[in-house]
Each structure stands twice: as structure tokens, then as C-alpha cells.
Short mmCIF file of C-alpha atoms in Angstrom, two decimals:
data_model
loop_
_atom_site.label_atom_id
_atom_site.label_comp_id
_atom_site.label_asym_id
_atom_site.label_seq_id
_atom_site.Cartn_x
_atom_site.Cartn_y
_atom_site.Cartn_z
CA UNK A 1 -40.34 24.94 91.03
CA UNK A 2 -40.99 24.32 87.33
CA UNK A 3 -43.82 26.88 87.37
CA UNK A 4 -41.49 29.48 88.92
CA UNK A 5 -38.84 28.80 86.26
CA UNK A 6 -41.42 29.08 83.47
CA UNK A 7 -42.69 32.33 84.94
CA UNK A 8 -39.11 33.72 85.17
CA UNK A 9 -38.39 32.66 81.59
CA UNK A 10 -41.53 34.42 80.38
CA UNK A 11 -40.62 37.60 82.28
CA UNK A 12 -37.05 37.55 80.91
CA UNK A 13 -38.28 36.97 77.35
CA UNK A 14 -40.78 39.79 77.66
CA UNK A 15 -38.10 42.10 79.08
CA UNK A 16 -35.68 41.27 76.25
CA UNK A 17 -38.41 41.81 73.68
CA UNK A 18 -39.26 45.16 75.27
CA UNK A 19 -35.58 46.18 75.32
CA UNK A 20 -35.20 45.25 71.66
CA UNK A 21 -38.31 47.21 70.77
CA UNK A 22 -37.12 50.21 72.77
CA UNK A 23 -33.69 49.95 71.19
CA UNK A 24 -35.27 49.95 67.73
CA UNK A 25 -37.30 53.04 68.56
CA UNK A 26 -34.28 54.85 70.00
CA UNK A 27 -32.19 54.00 66.94
CA UNK A 28 -34.97 55.08 64.61
CA UNK A 29 -35.29 58.33 66.50
CA UNK A 30 -31.52 58.78 66.44
CA UNK A 31 -31.45 58.23 62.68
CA UNK A 32 -34.11 60.89 62.26
CA UNK A 33 -32.20 63.26 64.51
CA UNK A 34 -29.11 62.84 62.32
CA UNK A 35 -31.00 64.36 59.42
CA UNK A 36 -30.25 68.05 59.10
CA UNK A 37 -33.19 70.04 60.38
CA UNK A 38 -34.12 67.28 62.83
CA UNK A 39 -37.70 67.50 64.03
CA UNK A 40 -38.96 68.20 60.55
CA UNK A 41 -41.22 65.41 59.39
CA UNK A 42 -40.81 66.65 55.82
CA UNK A 43 -37.03 66.14 55.90
CA UNK A 44 -37.38 62.74 57.58
CA UNK A 45 -39.79 61.64 54.85
CA UNK A 46 -37.53 63.05 52.13
CA UNK A 47 -34.55 61.22 53.58
CA UNK A 48 -36.52 57.99 53.73
CA UNK A 49 -37.42 58.41 50.06
CA UNK A 50 -33.80 59.20 49.22
CA UNK A 51 -32.58 56.01 50.92
CA UNK A 52 -35.17 54.00 49.04
CA UNK A 53 -33.89 55.39 45.73
CA UNK A 54 -30.34 54.81 46.90
CA UNK A 55 -28.47 56.94 44.35
CA UNK A 56 -28.06 60.56 43.29
CA UNK A 57 -26.41 61.43 39.96
CA UNK A 58 -24.81 64.86 39.65
CA UNK A 59 -23.08 66.51 36.70
CA UNK A 60 -20.91 69.61 37.04
CA UNK A 61 -17.46 71.18 37.41
CA UNK A 62 -16.74 70.13 41.01
CA UNK A 63 -13.60 68.03 41.56
CA UNK A 64 -14.28 64.36 42.27
CA UNK A 65 -12.37 64.51 45.58
CA UNK A 66 -15.01 66.84 47.03
CA UNK A 67 -17.80 64.35 46.39
CA UNK A 68 -15.62 61.56 47.74
CA UNK A 69 -15.32 63.50 51.01
CA UNK A 70 -19.06 64.16 51.01
CA UNK A 71 -19.73 60.48 50.42
CA UNK A 72 -17.69 59.64 53.51
CA UNK A 73 -19.84 61.97 55.62
CA UNK A 74 -23.08 60.66 54.15
CA UNK A 75 -22.05 57.06 54.74
CA UNK A 76 -21.57 57.82 58.45
CA UNK A 77 -24.46 60.14 59.12
CA UNK A 78 -27.01 59.64 56.34
CA UNK A 79 -26.36 56.13 55.02
CA UNK A 80 -28.00 54.72 51.95
CA UNK A 81 -27.32 57.44 49.35
CA UNK A 82 -24.60 56.78 46.78
CA UNK A 83 -23.21 59.80 44.92
CA UNK A 84 -22.45 59.27 41.24
CA UNK A 85 -20.58 62.24 39.77
CA UNK A 86 -19.56 63.19 36.25
CA UNK A 87 -17.09 66.11 36.16
CA UNK A 88 -17.31 68.55 33.26
CA UNK A 89 -17.90 72.22 32.54
CA UNK A 90 -21.64 72.93 32.62
CA UNK A 91 -22.28 74.33 29.13
CA UNK A 92 -21.88 71.05 27.19
CA UNK A 93 -23.75 69.17 29.91
CA UNK A 94 -26.68 71.58 29.59
CA UNK A 95 -26.75 71.05 25.82
CA UNK A 96 -26.63 67.29 26.33
CA UNK A 97 -29.58 67.40 28.74
CA UNK A 98 -31.60 69.50 26.29
CA UNK A 99 -30.73 67.22 23.36
CA UNK A 100 -31.73 64.09 25.31
CA UNK A 101 -35.01 65.70 26.31
CA UNK A 102 -35.81 66.72 22.74
CA UNK A 103 -35.04 63.17 21.59
CA UNK A 104 -37.49 61.79 24.15
CA UNK A 105 -34.80 59.92 26.05
CA UNK A 106 -35.20 59.37 29.81
CA UNK A 107 -33.02 61.64 31.94
CA UNK A 108 -29.67 60.19 32.89
CA UNK A 109 -28.92 62.79 35.58
CA UNK A 110 -30.63 64.09 38.72
CA UNK A 111 -28.70 67.28 39.53
CA UNK A 112 -26.92 69.78 37.30
CA UNK A 113 -24.31 72.04 38.92
CA UNK A 114 -23.13 75.28 37.38
CA UNK A 115 -20.00 77.34 37.83
CA UNK A 116 -22.34 80.33 37.50
CA UNK A 117 -26.07 80.71 37.02
CA UNK A 118 -25.54 82.08 33.50
CA UNK A 119 -24.34 78.66 32.37
CA UNK A 120 -27.66 77.00 33.13
CA UNK A 121 -29.93 79.72 31.81
CA UNK A 122 -31.17 77.46 28.93
CA UNK A 123 -32.61 75.01 31.48
CA UNK A 124 -34.43 77.81 33.26
CA UNK A 125 -35.74 79.22 29.98
CA UNK A 126 -37.10 75.77 29.03
CA UNK A 127 -38.61 75.17 32.48
CA UNK A 128 -36.68 71.92 32.87
CA UNK A 129 -35.88 72.30 36.58
CA UNK A 130 -38.12 71.33 39.49
CA UNK A 131 -38.90 73.89 42.18
CA UNK A 132 -38.71 72.61 45.76
CA UNK A 133 -39.94 74.91 48.56
CA UNK A 134 -38.53 72.58 51.22
CA UNK A 135 -35.00 73.91 50.70
CA UNK A 136 -36.03 77.17 52.30
CA UNK A 137 -38.85 75.99 54.55
CA UNK A 138 -37.38 72.75 55.91
CA UNK A 139 -33.60 72.98 55.40
CA UNK A 140 -33.56 76.67 56.37
CA UNK A 141 -31.49 77.80 53.37
CA UNK A 142 -31.47 81.38 52.11
CA UNK A 143 -29.22 80.76 49.07
CA UNK A 144 -32.13 79.56 46.90
CA UNK A 145 -32.72 81.00 43.45
CA UNK A 146 -35.00 81.03 40.40
CA UNK A 147 -38.22 80.45 42.29
CA UNK A 148 -36.85 77.55 44.33
CA UNK A 149 -35.16 75.82 41.38
CA UNK A 150 -31.56 76.22 42.56
CA UNK A 151 -29.60 75.85 45.78
CA UNK A 152 -26.37 77.83 46.11
CA UNK A 153 -23.41 75.43 46.15
CA UNK A 154 -20.69 78.04 46.61
CA UNK A 155 -19.78 81.62 45.67
CA UNK A 156 -16.92 83.02 43.64
CA UNK A 157 -16.06 86.51 44.85
CA UNK A 158 -14.30 88.78 42.32
CA UNK A 159 -12.32 91.44 44.21
CA UNK A 160 -9.35 93.65 43.36
CA UNK A 161 -6.26 91.59 44.19
CA UNK A 162 -2.68 92.75 44.59
CA UNK A 163 0.86 91.52 45.11
CA UNK A 164 1.62 92.54 48.69
CA UNK A 165 5.37 92.58 48.02
CA UNK A 166 4.98 95.14 45.24
CA UNK A 167 2.03 97.08 46.68
CA UNK A 168 1.24 97.89 50.30
CA UNK A 169 -2.24 97.44 51.69
CA UNK A 170 -2.38 101.22 52.09
CA UNK A 171 -1.58 101.86 48.43
CA UNK A 172 -3.76 99.10 46.94
CA UNK A 173 -6.82 100.41 45.03
CA UNK A 174 -9.84 100.85 47.30
CA UNK A 175 -12.32 101.42 44.48
CA UNK A 176 -12.79 100.30 40.89
CA UNK A 177 -12.26 103.86 39.69
CA UNK A 178 -8.76 103.89 41.22
CA UNK A 179 -7.66 101.36 38.59
CA UNK A 180 -7.31 104.26 36.14
CA UNK A 181 -4.67 105.96 38.30
CA UNK A 182 -1.57 106.55 36.11
CA UNK A 183 0.61 104.66 38.62
CA UNK A 184 -0.91 101.40 37.36
CA UNK A 185 -0.03 102.11 33.74
CA UNK A 186 2.42 99.98 31.77
CA UNK A 187 1.60 96.29 32.27
CA UNK A 188 1.17 96.58 36.02
CA UNK A 189 -2.41 95.37 35.73
CA UNK A 190 -3.58 91.92 34.65
CA UNK A 191 -7.22 91.36 33.67
CA UNK A 192 -9.12 88.17 32.86
CA UNK A 193 -10.42 88.48 29.31
CA UNK A 194 -14.08 87.73 30.03
CA UNK A 195 -14.39 90.99 32.02
CA UNK A 196 -17.02 89.46 34.30
CA UNK A 197 -16.48 91.84 37.27
CA UNK A 198 -17.07 94.87 35.05
CA UNK A 199 -20.15 93.30 33.48
CA UNK A 200 -21.54 92.74 36.97
CA UNK A 201 -20.74 96.34 37.91
CA UNK A 202 -22.71 97.38 34.83
CA UNK A 203 -25.87 95.81 36.25
CA UNK A 204 -25.71 98.29 39.13
CA UNK A 205 -23.99 101.28 37.55
CA UNK A 206 -25.53 100.98 34.11
CA UNK A 207 -23.80 99.71 30.97
CA UNK A 208 -22.55 103.16 29.91
CA UNK A 209 -20.59 103.79 33.11
CA UNK A 210 -19.09 100.29 33.17
CA UNK A 211 -18.10 100.57 29.51
CA UNK A 212 -16.45 103.93 30.06
CA UNK A 213 -14.44 102.57 32.99
CA UNK A 214 -13.22 99.60 30.94
CA UNK A 215 -12.20 101.93 28.10
CA UNK A 216 -10.09 103.98 30.52
CA UNK A 217 -8.55 100.88 32.09
CA UNK A 218 -7.55 99.56 28.67
CA UNK A 219 -5.52 102.74 28.10
CA UNK A 220 -3.42 101.60 31.09
CA UNK A 221 -1.90 98.90 28.84
CA UNK A 222 -2.96 95.97 31.04
CA UNK A 223 -2.06 92.36 30.35
CA UNK A 224 -5.15 90.49 29.13
CA UNK A 225 -5.24 86.70 29.66
CA UNK A 226 -7.73 83.85 29.67
CA UNK A 227 -8.52 82.13 32.98
CA UNK A 228 -8.68 83.19 36.60
CA UNK A 229 -5.93 80.75 37.58
CA UNK A 230 -3.56 82.32 35.03
CA UNK A 231 -4.36 85.73 36.51
CA UNK A 232 -3.68 84.54 40.07
CA UNK A 233 -0.41 82.81 39.18
CA UNK A 234 0.91 85.88 37.37
CA UNK A 235 0.09 88.00 40.42
CA UNK A 236 1.72 85.55 42.82
CA UNK A 237 4.80 85.37 40.59
CA UNK A 238 5.29 89.13 40.77
CA UNK A 239 4.72 89.69 37.05
CA UNK A 240 2.08 92.31 37.85
CA UNK A 241 1.01 94.45 40.77
CA UNK A 242 -2.79 94.38 40.48
CA UNK A 243 -5.12 91.62 39.27
CA UNK A 244 -8.79 91.64 38.20
CA UNK A 245 -10.76 88.51 37.39
CA UNK A 246 -9.47 85.93 39.83
CA UNK A 247 -11.36 84.74 42.89
CA UNK A 248 -10.90 85.73 46.51
CA UNK A 249 -10.75 82.09 47.65
CA UNK A 250 -7.92 81.46 45.15
CA UNK A 251 -5.96 84.39 46.56
CA UNK A 252 -6.58 83.14 50.11
CA UNK A 253 -5.33 79.69 49.13
CA UNK A 254 -2.16 81.13 47.55
CA UNK A 255 -1.59 83.36 50.57
CA UNK A 256 -1.90 80.35 52.88
CA UNK A 257 0.74 78.60 50.77
CA UNK A 258 3.13 81.52 51.31
CA UNK A 259 2.51 83.70 48.26
CA UNK A 260 2.70 87.48 48.74
CA UNK A 261 -0.83 88.21 47.58
CA UNK A 262 -3.96 89.73 49.09
CA UNK A 263 -7.30 91.19 48.05
CA UNK A 264 -9.50 94.19 48.73
CA UNK A 265 -13.22 93.73 49.57
CA UNK A 266 -13.95 96.66 47.29
CA UNK A 267 -17.48 98.03 47.01
CA UNK A 268 -19.53 97.11 45.15
CA UNK A 269 -18.18 93.57 45.29
CA UNK A 270 -19.20 91.18 42.47
CA UNK A 271 -20.04 87.66 43.66
CA UNK A 272 -20.84 84.81 41.27
CA UNK A 273 -23.19 82.00 42.25
CA UNK A 274 -22.51 78.32 41.67
CA UNK A 275 -25.73 76.41 42.14
CA UNK A 276 -27.30 72.97 41.90
CA UNK A 277 -30.70 72.30 40.37
CA UNK A 278 -32.84 69.17 40.18
CA UNK A 279 -34.26 68.19 36.80
CA UNK A 280 -38.00 67.67 36.53
CA UNK A 281 -37.24 64.30 34.94
CA UNK A 282 -34.68 63.24 37.57
CA UNK A 283 -34.59 59.45 37.97
CA UNK A 284 -33.96 59.84 41.73
CA UNK A 285 -35.97 62.95 42.71
CA UNK A 286 -36.04 62.44 46.48
CA UNK A 287 -32.31 61.71 46.69
CA UNK A 288 -31.64 64.72 44.48
CA UNK A 289 -33.73 67.09 46.61
CA UNK A 290 -32.26 65.76 49.85
CA UNK A 291 -28.66 65.93 48.63
CA UNK A 292 -29.10 69.42 47.14
CA UNK A 293 -30.56 70.63 50.44
CA UNK A 294 -27.77 69.04 52.45
CA UNK A 295 -25.16 70.66 50.19
CA UNK A 296 -26.47 74.07 51.23
CA UNK A 297 -26.35 73.41 54.97
CA UNK A 298 -23.41 74.40 57.14
CA UNK A 299 -22.40 70.73 57.34
CA UNK A 300 -22.32 70.30 53.57
CA UNK A 301 -20.56 73.64 53.16
CA UNK A 302 -17.88 72.66 55.67
CA UNK A 303 -17.00 69.51 53.69
CA UNK A 304 -16.58 71.57 50.53
CA UNK A 305 -14.63 74.33 52.27
CA UNK A 306 -12.25 71.96 54.07
CA UNK A 307 -11.54 70.18 50.79
CA UNK A 308 -11.32 73.03 48.28
CA UNK A 309 -11.56 76.38 50.05
CA UNK A 310 -14.86 77.04 48.26
CA UNK A 311 -18.09 77.77 50.11
CA UNK A 312 -21.05 80.10 50.18
CA UNK A 313 -19.37 83.41 50.96
CA UNK A 314 -22.50 85.51 51.50
CA UNK A 315 -25.76 84.66 53.24
CA UNK A 316 -26.90 82.72 56.30
CA UNK A 317 -24.73 79.64 55.82
CA UNK A 318 -21.61 81.46 54.60
CA UNK A 319 -18.38 80.10 56.08
CA UNK A 320 -14.64 80.53 55.66
CA UNK A 321 -12.03 83.29 55.52
CA UNK A 322 -13.56 85.10 52.53
CA UNK A 323 -16.97 85.14 54.22
CA UNK A 324 -15.44 86.50 57.42
CA UNK A 325 -13.65 89.31 55.59
CA UNK A 326 -16.79 90.24 53.67
CA UNK A 327 -18.78 90.27 56.90
CA UNK A 328 -16.20 92.50 58.59
CA UNK A 329 -15.93 94.98 55.70
CA UNK A 330 -19.67 95.13 54.87
CA UNK A 331 -19.20 96.08 51.19
CA UNK A 332 -22.23 96.41 48.95
CA UNK A 333 -22.62 93.08 47.15
CA UNK A 334 -23.61 92.45 43.54
CA UNK A 335 -24.74 88.85 43.75
CA UNK A 336 -25.39 86.88 40.57
CA UNK A 337 -28.99 85.68 40.65
CA UNK A 338 -31.67 84.78 38.13
CA UNK A 339 -32.70 88.45 38.22
CA UNK A 340 -29.46 89.79 36.75
CA UNK A 341 -27.66 86.95 34.96
CA UNK A 342 -29.17 87.88 31.59
CA UNK A 343 -27.99 91.48 31.99
CA UNK A 344 -24.53 90.30 33.07
CA UNK A 345 -24.19 88.23 29.92
CA UNK A 346 -25.40 91.03 27.64
CA UNK A 347 -23.03 93.60 29.17
CA UNK A 348 -20.19 91.09 29.08
CA UNK A 349 -20.68 90.65 25.33
CA UNK A 350 -20.70 94.41 24.85
CA UNK A 351 -17.48 94.82 26.82
CA UNK A 352 -15.92 91.97 24.87
CA UNK A 353 -16.22 94.09 21.72
CA UNK A 354 -13.84 96.61 23.31
CA UNK A 355 -11.19 93.91 23.61
CA UNK A 356 -11.91 92.77 20.09
CA UNK A 357 -11.26 96.28 18.79
CA UNK A 358 -7.77 96.19 20.34
CA UNK A 359 -6.77 92.97 18.57
#
């Protein structure tokens, strides 16, 4: 009897041990499957390295609430990575990173995020960002720029917007050239002072044509203001009929809140690129590469879109109302990339002299 009991105990112990082992393997496999791009050994290894480092530090203009929402998703699905975020406009952050590097100080940040690629040009010029082919190859992203040094975080589309109470959809300008129609003369237009959409048009049309158009538009006596939000609020308040220099997602957000505003997916359609790049001297390189890749996936984009209305609006992982309207209209796109951001900045400066001559 005792021998039978011993044998049963041994069998039970072995069975429990086997079940525990199987459970461990299933859970390990499940954890790997939770990683975006499951089945990729490269991503699984990167995620393991990211968890070992435990932290990713990101500087940029994104609101803290967005990273708080992302942290909640990561804690559930990709545990072990803590996001530390410092919110600021990118230009002073870029200068700080350069100054620290020149002083021989260790990097205090992993990822730099820009509102546009132009803002981080000094880091590209100094070769301070690490290329990572896995964003395209393993994560399956197409919004990757500067030789694999940046992942697109979101887009900022710059359309022609209008007050739908003052202007019908039929009568709204359908081309940039229509802005010179005499019916828009006399403070019916509002334009953001940096003239970014026209500078981007200049990269496709040529500087001379873009400059000539701006000269003609300025004879329309438009209101010139600083800031896309100021432009959007003036349009929503009915102070003007047509607005240039605010973003499509902003107009969509105002429209959802009940404002009588809309926008035209005019061609060509300028689209700015906000991107994240990993520093070569990042203290947490695996966490930085993993988090940057995850940001570009549909899952990461959905968290951002649900929180702020921002997302990639062109490309494979584009989501949201703006992306849907662009896809339906099929306008030619002028996308800010590393290939044209220098030209955009140069044309923008040239156009700025036209405004300066008026003041």
C-alpha cells in the first residue's frame, strides 16, 4: 500500500511539475505574441533588452497626457518599460543636446521628438542620431525618414479651411490659386505668419511661383497672425471666411465640438512630419528603439489619436478622419521629409521677407 502511495505521489509531483513547465512556456510564448510584429525574433529580442533597461526618456512637444495613456497600454501589454517625458518645444531641446555633447557630458535623453523635421535638422547634420533598420524590416513601418534615423510620430496636414456658415462647400476655394479671387479681399482671409504651406508649395512649384502667389494674396488684405490655434479660433469665431496655416486635425476637432468649420483637401496638400529619433548616445538604446517602433504601429497611433486627434495621416499606418478624407480625395501630397526640409526652410525665410516689407 505504501509503495502504491509513493508511486502516486511521484506521478502527481511529476504531473504538477510538467504543468508548471508547460504553463511557463505558454506564458512566455504569449508574452512574445503580445509584442507587435509577433513571430519576429528580432522584436522579441529588442523587447527583452528594453525590459532589462526598464526606462525610456523622451523629450518633445507632446502633451504629458498622451504618454500617460501610452504608459497604461504598455503596462498591460508590454510591461517593464517606464516612460519618462519632458515636454518642451524641440528647438531648445536640440540645442541642449548639442551643448551637452560638446561638453562631453553623457546623454540624459534617449528619444527626441520634433513638431516638424526642420526642428531637428542640426542633429541630422551632426550625425547624432542612430539609424535602425528594424523599424521598417521588423515593425513594418513605412513612415521612416533620414536613412532610418526617424520614425513618423504624427502628421500635421495644412489645408485650406473655411467657416461653413459664411462659405458653402461649393464656394470654398478648391485650389491655392483661387485665394486671389477678389471675393476674398478685405480681411476675409487669415494667414499664419510663418507661411509654411506656401513654402512647402515652393518645393514643388519652384520658389518664384510660390513667391508670386504670396505677393498676390497679400494684396487681398489678409489678417496675419502668429500660431495655428489663433488662426483656427478666429475662423471658428466667424471673424474670417478662409484660413491658411492651421491643421486639418484642429479643424476636425473644432467641428466635432460644434463649430461651423471645415477644410478642403486641396492639391497639392502640404503635410508636415512630426518624428522621433534615437540618439546615438542614448542611455537606454533598446527601450528607445522598441518604443519608437511601437509608436509608429497602428496600436501606438490609436492611443495618440484617441487622446489628441493626432496621428499619421498619410502612409500605411495612417488612421483617423483626416487620413480617411485624404484617402478618399487622393490629392497630390507634399510630405515634409529629410529630402525637402532644407528647401522648405529656405523658401520660408524668403517669403518672410515679403511680410517684413509690409510692416
